[in-house]
Amino acid sequence: MGSSLTHKILKEHLLSGELIPGREIAIKIDQTLTQDATGTMAYLQFESMGIPRVKSELSVSYVDHNTLQMGFENADDHRYLQTVAARYGVVFSRPGNGICHQVHLERFAAPGRTLLGSDSHTPTAGGMGMIAIGSGGLDVAVAMAGGEFYLTAPQVIKIELKGRLRKWVSAKDVIFYVLSVLSTKGNVNKVLEYAGDGVKTLSIPERATITNMGAETGVTTSIFPSDEITKAFLTAQDRKKDWRLMEADEGADYAQIINIDLSKLLPMAALPHSPGNVVPVKDICGRKVDQVEIGSCTNSSLRDLMVVGKLIAGKKVHPRVSLAIAPGSRQVFSMISKNGILSHMIDSGARIMESTCGFCIGSGQSPHTDAVSVRTSNRNFEGRSGTQSAGVYLVSPETAALAAIYGEFVDPLSMNEKDFPCVDLPERFDVDDSMIIYPPENAQGVKIIRGPNIGEPPVNSALAAHLEGVIAIKVGDKITTDHIMPAGPRLKYRSNIKKYAEFVFEGVEPKFFAYAAKLRAAKKAVFILAGESYGQGSSREHAALCPMFLGVKAVFAKSLERIHAANLVNFGILPLLFVDTSDYDKVDKDDEIRLTDVISCLDNNKNIILYDATKKISLEMKYLLSSRQKEIVKSGGLLNYTRGK
Ligand code: MIC
Ligand code: SF4
């Protein structure tokens, strides 16, 4: 039987294990990427490994998330990242050069290769026919040190595309449709592989929009084949040499097939507060809009901004609406400034932002109280915009541009077909890599500069055989890492775990920090009780690292998302799952809990008994850990485990 494209690339990179869905495998990582908000920890961890220079083919450090520089902390992080990159052989993309995923797609992504990034939207590069996976920063640090990356061999779902998108329907609407089928939970350890004749109708930026937001389904990654369109894009980026034909074998085997007729899709929107709440835009027409934000790693390519610019040319932004536009990269920014599109935007009343994540991560542009904010980004979790009472709607660039002009939701399909601004990608992009700094060959003399806000990563102790403690918080389903570890104004503490840990569960249970401190002082373990799909969303390992710092020893959940579960293991927190999920209802906050013989249960593959001393009940907990992961948890985390070896 033929191979899927996913399995072909995984096979070429397989270092250990069998490529049988569900089994743990280790693969070689060719490229890595980090961004500033997860990068400082990743490089501090890399430094602690004592390796003289990165061993990956290519490692790039981007500064794109936090560039507001409110206070010295942020600029200190940037300086640390620049100097540590030079010292260890990492390519450095300066602040202002663009959002990591957009720049990586333009300048570095290559078909057939593997990429590991400390950001959950790393799968954006899957639009280029590579296996691109998001993970915690520590896993990226290990990959930079030449270590293998462990993952569960995925089930591959084929998404067969036929037909062509109608005018006014966008690549974003394809992924919204996929989200309406798969939802945001229950897709762990799967890969979405796109195929079929419809693929040929989509440009690379459009494919990247689709693979980018595949992250919201919770899959390991998404991938498109590499074909003549990929070749043309790479040629236009002056990188033809990176092209390679990559496609699935005829008759390849898939776990599931989803058929999509592109010509039947409608413009869609994800309603507050989940990317999975999708409805056709026609169902919300007329709803008033207060803010429109265009950009983010999902929709900030030259194609997207050209469409937006042409749509708003000669028109004015509605008086109620604040429209902000952030080009995804300096290349995009520079090209729209030269071709006149930027003038149309400025003349319309749009506010032009830096080429960064900015609004998407709540770093500026928080909407007003109770606002309706319409965004082209990929996440609309409650409070992520920085305004708890705002409702964020996710849409395509086309829908966003119309909302900015009309001040309300307008169905793009109600527009005249001939008025749709078709955009052809240029034969040559403006290539100027002057904001990308290559490391010196001999970096021995390079001094790494650390500011006072940059602290050493905390270390954990080995797991105790018996754990006694208290459930300090009980949360429901779909708790995201934004709930656990808020970003926005708190981002500047990413390099200072002691300080950042004060904000764990800030928006959910503000007393959590004080409660955990009290339990720690009483030498009690801290436990977290969660529902389905705990740890959705971002890859930020701080959502495990800071709880670990506060004394969290185990999470009891109905189910866990992939990256967060791996981060819990990496920091020595036991990820335990209810054998009977209805047991979740029997346990409460403040309950005294005992876990006995934990080590011998792990060693003998036995379920762990959670004894609730308050309720006087025993519940059975399971875990999905490989032998290697058990050793990591027992050691108190990956750093201890690696040092021990
Ligand atoms: C996000 O979109 O949530 C982020 C901010 O890019 C995160 C990374 C982080 O928290 O630094 C992600 O997606 O992994
Ligand atoms: Fe940046 Fe938003 Fe993309 Fe995360 S989702 S990388 S914050 S633009």
XYZ file of C-alpha atoms and ligand atoms in Angstrom:
667
model
C 0.000 0.000 0.000
C 1.279 3.504 -0.816
C 2.370 6.045 1.772
C 0.688 9.265 2.738
C 2.884 12.350 2.336
C 2.989 12.652 6.141
C 4.323 9.116 6.557
C 6.837 9.603 3.734
C 8.463 12.569 5.458
C 8.238 10.952 8.893
C 9.845 7.767 7.491
C 12.729 9.781 6.048
C 13.292 11.322 9.487
C 12.537 8.335 11.708
C 15.202 7.709 14.360
C 13.417 5.204 16.553
C 10.079 3.491 17.016
C 7.610 2.130 14.500
C 5.412 4.298 12.368
C 2.227 2.746 13.715
C -0.418 5.258 14.826
C -0.490 5.529 18.607
C 3.117 4.366 19.176
C 5.830 6.756 20.329
C 8.379 7.588 17.641
C 11.464 9.803 17.564
C 12.276 11.906 14.514
C 15.177 14.030 13.362
C 14.437 17.733 13.289
C 16.048 19.681 10.424
C 14.966 23.208 11.335
C 13.845 24.948 14.517
C 12.179 28.246 15.186
C 11.560 30.180 18.377
C 9.819 33.466 19.057
C 10.664 35.949 21.814
C 7.858 35.031 24.223
C 8.844 31.364 24.360
C 12.406 31.849 23.122
C 14.112 33.326 26.161
C 13.314 30.218 28.253
C 14.264 27.921 25.367
C 17.714 29.545 25.036
C 18.258 29.625 28.813
C 17.495 25.900 28.795
C 19.772 25.370 25.785
C 22.578 27.206 27.574
C 22.179 24.952 30.596
C 22.857 21.913 28.360
C 26.459 22.981 27.779
C 26.473 22.417 23.992
C 28.886 24.786 22.160
C 26.783 25.369 19.018
C 23.369 24.320 17.700
C 23.449 21.067 15.756
C 20.294 21.545 13.656
C 20.580 22.424 9.934
C 18.925 25.752 10.612
C 17.651 27.430 13.767
C 15.966 30.815 13.625
C 15.103 33.088 16.551
C 12.321 35.562 15.786
C 11.308 38.625 17.768
C 7.681 39.240 16.922
C 5.370 38.690 19.881
C 6.235 41.380 22.333
C 7.709 44.470 20.767
C 5.849 47.165 22.667
C 8.825 47.778 24.949
C 6.812 49.160 27.839
C 9.616 49.142 30.376
C 13.126 47.776 30.043
C 12.237 44.054 30.326
C 11.200 43.634 26.739
C 14.200 45.315 25.157
C 16.453 43.342 27.511
C 14.882 40.130 26.227
C 15.537 41.199 22.639
C 19.175 41.965 23.411
C 19.598 38.634 25.209
C 18.030 36.801 22.246
C 20.272 38.569 19.740
C 23.474 37.873 21.670
C 22.619 34.285 22.589
C 21.765 33.615 18.918
C 25.138 34.938 17.775
C 26.928 32.899 20.437
C 25.333 29.557 19.597
C 24.939 29.715 15.805
C 21.278 30.730 15.563
C 19.936 33.002 12.796
C 18.289 36.088 14.323
C 15.283 37.842 12.799
C 15.154 41.330 14.248
C 12.025 42.946 15.713
C 10.207 44.568 12.799
C 11.155 41.836 10.341
C 7.835 40.138 10.811
C 5.814 37.369 12.405
C 7.817 34.158 12.713
C 5.455 31.969 10.686
C 5.053 34.434 7.827
C 8.789 35.111 7.587
C 9.660 31.432 7.904
C 7.289 30.611 5.052
C 8.819 33.308 2.873
C 12.488 32.756 3.628
C 13.201 29.317 5.137
C 10.421 26.708 4.916
C 11.345 23.885 2.534
C 9.361 20.913 1.184
C 10.160 17.514 2.651
C 11.967 18.875 5.696
C 10.985 18.853 9.388
C 10.534 21.971 11.505
C 9.978 22.171 15.269
C 8.877 25.535 16.640
C 8.145 26.830 20.121
C 4.834 28.160 18.924
C 1.619 26.281 18.258
C 1.171 27.819 14.804
C 4.410 26.348 13.480
C 2.232 24.129 11.177
C 1.857 27.254 8.979
C 4.946 25.941 7.155
C 2.958 22.787 6.323
C 1.608 24.908 3.449
C 5.059 24.429 1.926
C 4.928 20.619 2.111
C 6.987 20.159 5.249
C 6.220 18.502 8.576
C 6.105 21.489 10.893
C 5.180 20.885 14.528
C 4.624 23.176 17.515
C 6.031 22.216 20.909
C 7.223 23.627 24.197
C 10.495 25.557 24.213
C 12.373 22.818 26.038
C 11.692 20.337 23.228
C 13.024 22.923 20.773
C 16.122 23.441 22.946
C 16.738 19.668 22.856
C 16.311 19.654 19.049
C 18.815 22.518 18.742
C 21.209 20.426 20.819
C 20.860 17.666 18.223
C 18.409 15.562 20.219
C 15.511 13.725 18.647
C 11.899 14.885 18.951
C 9.427 12.388 20.377
C 5.832 12.298 19.283
C 2.977 9.849 19.004
C 2.890 8.434 15.470
C -0.181 10.179 14.088
C -3.262 8.934 12.296
C -3.447 10.695 8.966
C -6.733 12.219 7.841
C -6.980 13.032 4.154
C -8.829 16.180 3.235
C -9.748 15.787 -0.398
C -10.360 19.154 -2.032
C -12.227 19.503 -5.309
C -13.469 22.479 -7.260
C -12.430 26.091 -6.742
C -13.396 28.741 -4.186
C -15.985 31.191 -5.419
C -15.043 34.865 -5.512
C -15.462 36.396 -2.035
C -14.905 33.019 -0.359
C -11.460 32.708 1.170
C -8.889 30.131 2.333
C -9.898 31.079 5.879
C -13.375 29.760 5.110
C -11.852 26.387 4.200
C -10.336 25.978 7.634
C -13.527 27.269 9.261
C -15.361 24.513 7.430
C -12.810 21.949 8.658
C -13.309 23.276 12.200
C -17.063 22.886 11.813
C -16.477 19.198 11.012
C -13.718 18.376 13.499
C -14.307 20.941 16.295
C -11.538 22.070 18.650
C -11.302 18.863 20.642
C -10.808 15.157 20.172
C -8.205 15.420 17.397
C -5.013 14.790 19.343
C -2.299 12.797 17.502
C -3.789 13.276 14.067
C -2.417 15.001 10.970
C -4.556 16.717 8.340
C -3.169 16.005 4.874
C -4.679 17.987 2.005
C -4.938 16.430 -1.451
C -7.079 16.416 -4.575
C -7.496 18.672 -7.592
C -8.671 21.603 -5.497
C -5.156 21.943 -4.064
C -3.947 23.314 -7.418
C -6.302 26.270 -7.096
C -4.727 27.483 -3.855
C -1.608 29.653 -3.619
C 1.061 29.047 -0.949
C -0.168 31.849 1.350
C -3.693 30.412 1.079
C -2.456 26.919 1.918
C -0.523 28.389 4.848
C -3.681 30.063 6.194
C -5.320 26.633 6.215
C -2.428 24.752 7.865
C -1.925 27.613 10.339
C -5.394 27.419 11.768
C -5.436 23.646 11.669
C -3.748 24.141 15.057
C -7.143 25.090 16.466
C -8.459 21.564 15.869
C -5.712 20.231 18.153
C -4.029 18.066 15.490
C -0.259 17.519 15.492
C 0.069 19.356 12.188
C -1.411 19.887 8.706
C 0.328 19.515 5.372
C -0.152 20.271 1.683
C 1.769 18.591 -1.140
C 4.634 20.471 -2.769
C 3.863 21.019 -6.464
C 4.407 23.462 -9.326
C 2.704 26.209 -7.308
C 5.158 25.632 -4.478
C 7.972 25.808 -7.020
C 6.686 29.104 -8.428
C 6.434 30.593 -4.921
C 9.956 29.493 -3.998
C 11.271 30.798 -7.309
C 9.592 34.147 -6.660
C 11.298 34.171 -3.261
C 14.642 33.482 -4.983
C 14.779 30.032 -3.383
C 14.135 27.654 -6.264
C 16.911 25.387 -5.002
C 14.790 24.515 -1.955
C 12.008 23.051 -4.086
C 11.297 19.350 -4.207
C 8.195 17.556 -5.456
C 6.415 16.030 -2.464
C 3.141 14.182 -2.704
C 1.360 11.122 -1.360
C 1.588 7.829 -3.234
C -1.282 6.786 -5.399
C -3.712 4.728 -3.273
C -2.156 5.808 0.029
C -3.884 4.579 3.160
C -5.698 7.084 5.401
C -7.498 6.718 8.730
C -10.355 8.922 7.510
C -11.230 10.940 4.414
C -13.067 14.256 4.503
C -14.327 15.515 1.139
C -14.670 19.231 0.543
C -16.065 20.842 -2.588
C -14.430 24.271 -2.482
C -17.059 25.727 -4.799
C -19.780 25.017 -2.214
C -18.123 26.786 0.748
C -19.565 29.928 2.309
C -17.899 32.856 4.094
C -17.845 31.884 7.770
C -17.113 33.472 11.151
C -16.095 31.990 14.500
C -18.239 33.533 17.224
C -16.942 34.355 20.717
C -15.235 32.640 22.545
C -13.951 29.638 20.603
C -12.488 29.191 17.103
C -14.804 26.209 16.789
C -18.032 28.268 17.098
C -18.378 28.679 13.345
C -21.458 29.949 11.530
C -22.005 31.309 8.010
C -21.509 35.100 7.926
C -24.982 35.421 6.392
C -26.417 34.360 9.780
C -24.900 37.359 11.584
C -25.376 40.026 8.918
C -26.240 43.447 10.286
C -24.611 42.840 13.680
C -22.774 46.080 14.584
C -18.999 46.084 14.717
C -16.714 48.332 16.814
C -13.231 47.195 15.941
C -11.562 45.422 13.007
C -8.040 44.002 13.289
C -6.390 42.629 10.155
C -3.143 40.686 10.392
C -1.669 37.834 12.516
C 0.105 34.741 11.257
C -3.152 33.473 9.727
C -3.976 36.332 7.360
C -1.220 38.860 6.818
C 0.373 37.746 3.552
C 0.820 39.927 0.498
C -2.241 38.246 -1.045
C -4.425 39.036 1.962
C -3.347 42.648 2.375
C -3.642 43.326 -1.357
C -7.245 42.100 -1.260
C -7.991 44.255 1.796
C -6.243 47.309 0.306
C -8.149 47.010 -2.965
C -11.451 46.579 -1.129
C -11.038 49.694 0.972
C -9.452 51.834 -1.761
C -11.402 55.059 -2.172
C -13.654 54.290 0.822
C -13.605 55.445 4.440
C -13.615 53.332 7.564
C -17.035 53.491 9.255
C -17.023 56.148 12.045
C -17.857 53.605 14.754
C -15.024 51.279 13.742
C -11.364 51.363 14.644
C -9.512 49.521 11.859
C -5.933 48.401 12.424
C -3.774 46.549 9.908
C -0.525 44.732 10.712
C 1.409 43.345 7.718
C 2.828 39.902 8.450
C 6.360 40.652 7.389
C 8.631 43.457 6.364
C 8.562 42.001 2.868
C 4.776 42.381 2.735
C 4.969 45.836 4.333
C 7.586 47.037 1.901
C 5.774 45.652 -1.151
C 2.416 47.223 -0.262
C 4.172 50.506 0.344
C 5.790 50.401 -3.090
C 2.692 49.322 -5.010
C 0.403 51.974 -3.517
C -1.849 49.644 -1.491
C -0.557 51.137 1.759
C -1.711 54.614 0.642
C -5.218 53.271 0.072
C -5.182 51.886 3.615
C -3.926 55.120 5.143
C -6.389 57.210 3.123
C -9.279 55.046 4.290
C -8.469 55.818 7.922
C -6.810 52.512 8.820
C -4.283 52.519 11.618
C -1.086 50.868 10.421
C 0.696 48.649 12.923
C 4.124 47.069 13.145
C 4.740 43.687 11.513
C 4.209 41.728 14.715
C 1.647 39.584 16.545
C 0.478 42.629 18.510
C -3.315 42.620 18.818
C -3.509 38.856 18.334
C -1.874 38.163 21.674
C -3.475 41.115 23.486
C -0.331 43.202 23.182
C -2.095 46.473 22.437
C -5.356 47.225 20.588
C -7.565 45.908 23.398
C -11.102 46.848 22.353
C -13.439 48.944 24.470
C -15.810 47.473 27.068
C -18.421 45.118 25.544
C -17.006 45.739 22.055
C -17.596 43.560 19.024
C -14.116 43.018 17.645
C -13.706 41.410 14.223
C -10.299 39.857 13.606
C -8.508 37.841 10.951
C -6.490 35.955 13.576
C -7.015 32.406 14.791
C -7.985 32.574 18.476
C -10.880 34.357 20.172
C -10.657 32.996 23.711
C -12.404 35.084 26.340
C -10.153 37.894 27.559
C -7.281 37.160 25.124
C -7.831 40.531 23.442
C -7.141 42.196 26.800
C -10.818 43.141 27.320
C -12.738 40.556 29.283
C -16.174 41.777 28.178
C -15.356 42.052 24.462
C -16.592 39.495 21.953
C -14.039 38.568 19.313
C -15.258 37.223 15.950
C -12.746 35.529 13.646
C -13.226 36.013 9.917
C -11.472 36.132 6.525
C -9.727 39.315 5.313
C -12.598 39.854 2.863
C -15.252 39.752 5.601
C -13.093 41.947 7.855
C -12.599 44.630 5.190
C -16.339 44.811 4.514
C -17.100 45.073 8.243
C -14.631 47.982 8.518
C -16.345 49.897 5.746
C -19.971 49.171 6.635
C -19.627 49.095 10.440
C -21.502 45.796 10.566
C -21.238 42.227 9.345
C -21.902 41.995 5.633
C -22.010 38.688 3.763
C -19.243 38.909 1.152
C -21.382 36.771 -1.152
C -23.939 39.585 -1.285
C -21.326 41.649 -3.152
C -21.129 41.739 -6.915
C -18.871 39.003 -8.293
C -17.179 41.402 -10.684
C -16.204 43.720 -7.818
C -14.004 41.104 -6.203
C -10.389 42.257 -6.348
C -8.453 39.342 -7.828
C -4.808 39.319 -6.824
C -2.024 37.510 -8.653
C 1.135 36.877 -6.703
C 4.195 38.575 -8.198
C 6.751 36.657 -10.235
C 9.364 38.091 -7.875
C 8.914 39.109 -4.270
C 11.182 41.887 -2.983
C 13.831 39.887 -1.213
C 15.783 41.854 1.369
C 17.187 39.821 4.245
C 19.000 42.713 5.867
C 16.961 42.336 9.075
C 18.087 38.733 9.356
C 21.407 38.441 11.160
C 23.515 35.350 10.535
C 25.723 34.135 13.385
C 29.511 34.448 13.057
C 31.483 31.288 12.186
C 33.620 31.712 15.242
C 31.474 32.881 18.127
C 33.772 32.129 21.037
C 34.218 35.806 21.894
C 30.513 36.751 21.697
C 29.251 37.973 25.064
C 25.688 37.037 26.052
C 23.987 40.015 27.681
C 21.262 39.404 30.294
C 19.089 42.096 31.858
C 17.953 42.002 35.492
C 14.546 40.544 34.560
C 16.106 37.419 33.047
C 16.287 34.609 35.578
C 17.517 31.032 35.471
C 14.860 28.406 34.653
C 13.737 26.855 37.960
C 14.561 23.217 38.668
C 12.184 20.632 40.029
C 12.877 17.787 42.440
C 12.337 14.127 41.596
C 8.780 12.817 41.918
C 7.943 11.516 45.402
C 6.478 8.011 45.789
C 3.570 9.345 47.845
C 1.875 12.675 47.255
C -0.393 14.390 49.734
C -2.044 17.636 48.881
C -5.117 19.625 47.975
C -7.093 20.425 44.831
C -6.423 24.137 44.580
C -8.662 24.770 41.568
C -11.445 23.021 39.680
C -11.987 24.141 36.097
C -14.367 23.012 33.361
C -13.868 21.953 29.730
C -11.649 23.595 27.089
C -9.405 25.504 29.468
C -6.758 27.109 27.264
C -3.173 27.946 28.102
C -4.308 31.598 27.906
C -6.525 30.847 30.925
C -3.664 29.148 32.752
C -0.933 31.642 31.908
C -2.180 34.962 30.520
C -0.123 36.844 27.920
C -0.887 40.495 26.943
C 0.511 42.869 29.576
C 1.998 39.920 31.500
C 4.165 38.905 28.530
C 7.112 40.922 29.731
C 7.638 38.467 32.599
C 8.194 35.454 30.353
C 11.903 35.415 31.317
C 11.183 35.811 35.025
C 9.351 32.729 36.261
C 9.186 33.877 39.882
C 7.259 36.986 38.861
C 5.228 35.433 36.023
C 4.039 32.635 38.338
C 2.079 35.229 40.328
C -0.380 35.363 37.418
C -1.208 31.652 37.032
C -5.005 31.388 36.491
C -5.223 35.161 37.009
C -8.450 35.598 35.033
C -10.070 32.361 36.266
C -9.264 32.195 39.971
C -7.220 35.210 41.130
C -6.603 33.635 44.557
C -4.834 30.624 43.064
C -1.341 32.030 43.585
C -1.917 32.764 47.281
C -3.604 29.389 47.821
C -0.734 27.514 46.184
C 1.790 29.462 48.271
C -0.083 28.509 51.465
C -0.121 24.845 50.504
C 3.565 24.922 49.618
C 4.397 26.473 52.993
C 2.442 23.632 54.627
C 4.512 21.170 52.542
C 1.439 19.986 50.663
C 1.251 19.160 46.972
C -0.931 21.373 44.774
C -3.334 19.638 42.362
C -5.356 20.964 39.424
C -8.714 19.393 38.488
C -9.845 19.891 34.891
C -12.477 18.779 32.383
C -12.141 17.926 28.687
C -9.368 19.204 26.453
C -7.322 20.893 29.173
C -4.438 23.017 27.823
C -5.883 23.934 24.415
C -4.260 26.610 22.318
C -0.763 27.916 22.631
C 2.446 25.977 23.137
C 3.601 28.206 25.998
C 5.446 25.912 28.361
C 5.012 28.552 31.048
C 1.547 27.015 31.538
C 3.405 24.002 32.978
C 6.610 25.636 34.190
C 4.929 28.271 36.397
C 2.474 25.812 37.999
C 5.469 23.517 38.633
C 7.203 26.450 40.316
C 4.114 26.912 42.506
C 4.220 23.293 43.670
C 1.717 21.675 41.280
C 2.490 17.939 41.227
C -0.373 16.526 39.162
C -3.237 17.532 36.882
C -6.393 15.386 37.029
C -8.322 15.816 33.790
C -10.938 14.225 31.583
C -8.633 14.784 28.588
C -5.503 16.771 27.740
C -4.282 18.507 24.597
C -1.039 17.293 22.984
C 1.419 20.145 23.464
C 0.316 20.921 26.988
C 0.424 17.258 28.026
C 4.019 17.071 26.709
C 4.915 20.263 28.578
C 3.526 18.854 31.846
C 5.785 15.824 31.417
C 8.767 18.021 30.522
C 8.385 19.844 33.838
C 7.708 16.784 35.976
C 3.955 17.232 36.521
C 1.916 14.008 36.439
C -0.785 14.178 33.738
C -3.519 11.881 35.088
C -6.786 11.060 33.332
C -10.029 9.790 34.864
C -10.698 6.186 33.816
C -14.365 7.004 34.302
C -14.820 10.645 33.279
C -17.969 10.964 35.422
C -15.658 10.732 38.478
C -14.724 14.344 37.732
C -18.051 15.375 39.302
C -17.282 13.532 42.541
C -14.180 15.593 43.340
C -14.079 19.258 44.316
C -11.833 22.192 45.002
C -10.307 22.092 48.519
C -10.536 18.280 48.697
C -7.568 16.628 50.431
C -6.009 14.122 48.034
C -3.561 11.255 48.498
C -1.723 9.437 45.707
C 0.215 6.454 47.032
C 2.853 4.228 45.447
C 2.988 6.461 42.409
C 6.443 5.307 41.339
C 5.685 1.625 41.577
C 2.394 2.127 39.707
C 4.290 3.859 36.900
C 6.973 1.155 36.856
C 4.408 -1.639 36.778
C 1.996 -0.015 34.353
C -0.766 0.093 36.925
C -3.414 2.747 37.203
C -2.891 5.229 40.047
C -5.518 5.459 42.781
C -6.641 8.950 43.700
C -7.861 8.818 47.285
C -10.072 11.764 48.151
C -9.728 11.979 51.951
C -12.420 14.666 52.161
C -15.042 12.581 50.344
C -13.538 9.258 51.470
C -13.617 7.818 47.948
C -11.005 6.132 45.752
C -10.945 6.851 42.028
C -8.921 5.177 39.316
C -6.634 7.372 37.222
C -4.783 6.351 34.050
C -1.956 7.950 32.094
C -0.810 7.891 28.489
C 2.935 7.889 29.052
C 5.689 6.057 27.171
C 8.462 4.404 29.231
C 10.680 7.361 28.408
C 8.057 9.854 29.599
C 7.588 7.939 32.847
C 11.304 8.271 33.529
C 11.124 11.998 32.754
C 8.247 12.555 35.191
C 10.006 10.460 37.845
C 13.162 12.570 37.436
C 11.165 15.774 37.947
C 11.314 16.852 34.301
C 13.287 16.666 31.084
C 16.244 18.786 32.205
C 16.871 16.548 35.241
C 16.358 13.447 33.098
C 18.831 14.638 30.435
C 21.414 15.609 33.056
C 20.935 12.226 34.755
C 21.741 10.476 31.483
C -0.435 32.222 20.728
O -0.876 32.446 19.613
O -1.144 31.892 21.679
C 1.077 32.363 20.959
C 1.276 33.554 21.771
O 1.707 32.551 19.721
C 1.582 31.087 21.628
C 2.987 31.147 22.063
C 3.207 31.898 23.349
O 2.379 31.838 24.256
O 4.259 32.534 23.457
C 1.424 29.847 20.763
O 0.597 29.811 19.893
O 2.109 28.839 21.001
Fe 1.540 35.566 16.936
Fe -1.086 35.407 17.046
Fe 0.245 33.883 15.392
Fe 0.404 33.407 18.022
S -1.411 33.245 16.729
S 2.103 33.451 16.525
S 0.309 35.504 18.807
S 0.129 36.119 15.315
